[in-house]
Coordinates of C-alpha atoms in Angstrom, one line a residue:
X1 CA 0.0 0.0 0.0
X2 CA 1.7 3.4 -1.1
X3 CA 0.7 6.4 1.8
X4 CA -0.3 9.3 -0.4
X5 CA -0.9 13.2 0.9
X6 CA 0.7 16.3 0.2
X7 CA 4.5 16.8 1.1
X8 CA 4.9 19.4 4.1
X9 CA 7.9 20.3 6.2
X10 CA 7.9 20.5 10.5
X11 CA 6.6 24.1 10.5
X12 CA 3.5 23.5 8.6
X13 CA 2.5 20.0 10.2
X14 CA 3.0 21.5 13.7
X15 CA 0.7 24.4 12.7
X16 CA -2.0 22.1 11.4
X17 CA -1.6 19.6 14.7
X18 CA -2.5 22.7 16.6
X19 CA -5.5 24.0 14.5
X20 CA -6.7 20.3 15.0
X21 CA -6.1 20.4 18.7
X22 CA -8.1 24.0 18.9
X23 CA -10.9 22.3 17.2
X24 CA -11.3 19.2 19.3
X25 CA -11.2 21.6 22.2
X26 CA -14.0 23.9 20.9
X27 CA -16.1 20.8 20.2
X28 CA -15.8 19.9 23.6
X29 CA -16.3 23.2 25.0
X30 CA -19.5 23.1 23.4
X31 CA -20.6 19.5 24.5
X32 CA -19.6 20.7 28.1
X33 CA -21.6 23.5 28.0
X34 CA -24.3 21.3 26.5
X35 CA -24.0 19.1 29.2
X36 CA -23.8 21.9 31.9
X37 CA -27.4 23.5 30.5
X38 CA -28.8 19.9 30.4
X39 CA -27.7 19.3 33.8
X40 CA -29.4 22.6 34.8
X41 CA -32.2 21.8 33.0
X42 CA -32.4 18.3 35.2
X43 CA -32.2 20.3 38.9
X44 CA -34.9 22.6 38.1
X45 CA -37.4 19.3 37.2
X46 CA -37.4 19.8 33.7
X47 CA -35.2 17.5 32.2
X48 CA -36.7 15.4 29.3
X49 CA -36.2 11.8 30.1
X50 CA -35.9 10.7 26.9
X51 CA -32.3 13.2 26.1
X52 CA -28.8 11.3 28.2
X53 CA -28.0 13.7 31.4
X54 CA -24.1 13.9 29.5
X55 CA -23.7 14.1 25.8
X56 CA -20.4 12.6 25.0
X57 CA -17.3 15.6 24.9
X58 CA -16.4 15.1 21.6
X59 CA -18.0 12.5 19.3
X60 CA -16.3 9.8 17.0
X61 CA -17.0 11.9 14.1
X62 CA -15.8 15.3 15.1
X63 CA -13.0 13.3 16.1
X64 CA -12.1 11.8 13.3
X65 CA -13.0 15.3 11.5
X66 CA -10.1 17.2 13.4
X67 CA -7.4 13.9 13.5
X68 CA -4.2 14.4 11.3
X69 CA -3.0 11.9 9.8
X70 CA 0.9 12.4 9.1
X71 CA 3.8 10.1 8.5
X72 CA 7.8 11.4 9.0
X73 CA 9.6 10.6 5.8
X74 CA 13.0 12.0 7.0
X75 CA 13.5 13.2 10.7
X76 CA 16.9 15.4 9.3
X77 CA 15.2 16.6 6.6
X78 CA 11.9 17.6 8.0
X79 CA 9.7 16.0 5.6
X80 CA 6.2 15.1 6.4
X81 CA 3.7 13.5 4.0
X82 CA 0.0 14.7 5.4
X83 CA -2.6 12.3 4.4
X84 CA -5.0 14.3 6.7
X85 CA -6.9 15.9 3.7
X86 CA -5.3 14.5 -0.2
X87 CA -4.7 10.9 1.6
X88 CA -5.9 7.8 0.8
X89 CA -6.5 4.4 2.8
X90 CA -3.4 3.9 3.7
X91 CA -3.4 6.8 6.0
X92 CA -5.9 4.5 8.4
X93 CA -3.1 1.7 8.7
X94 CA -2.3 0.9 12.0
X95 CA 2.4 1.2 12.6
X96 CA 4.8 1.4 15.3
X97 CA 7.5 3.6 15.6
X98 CA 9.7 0.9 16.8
X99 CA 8.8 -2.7 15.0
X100 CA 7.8 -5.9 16.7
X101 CA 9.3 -7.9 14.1

């Protein structure tokens, strides 16, 4: 399987880890505060039985949404192939850093 993205250096990949990280964190911001008015809600006897108390913080698909996918090509030379958005499958195999076998 060939891992296909676009070809980035350190600067850039760091940049878009920490756009991702902001958006996870905003997403569960919101679900907190979600959960926090639902909560409310529940105290003040008028909390709909058929809603959950606590919404999850972030769900499997904004997850997934604001994950990066990025592989190291060449630690000295700084090159990083991000299959985050141009990927393809390969981008969902599973490695290791330092092999098993």
């Amino acid at each position: 399987l060939e891992y296909r993205g676009e070809v980035i250096r350190r600067p850039v990949a760091d940049r878009r880890e920490e756009q991702a990280k902001q958006v996870i964190m905003e997403k569960a911001a919101a679900a907190a505060a979600a959960a926090n008015a639902s909560s409310a809600g529940a105290s003040a006897g008028m909390f709909d039985r058929t809603t959950p108390p606590h919404p999850p913080v972030v769900s499997a698909g904004e997850l997934a949404e604001a994950s990066t996918y990025m592989f190291t090509v060449d630690p000295s030379s700084g090159l990083i192939v991000d299959a985050t958005k141009k990927g393809n499958i390969a981008r969902f195999v599973n490695h290791c850093c330092e092999p098993n076998c």
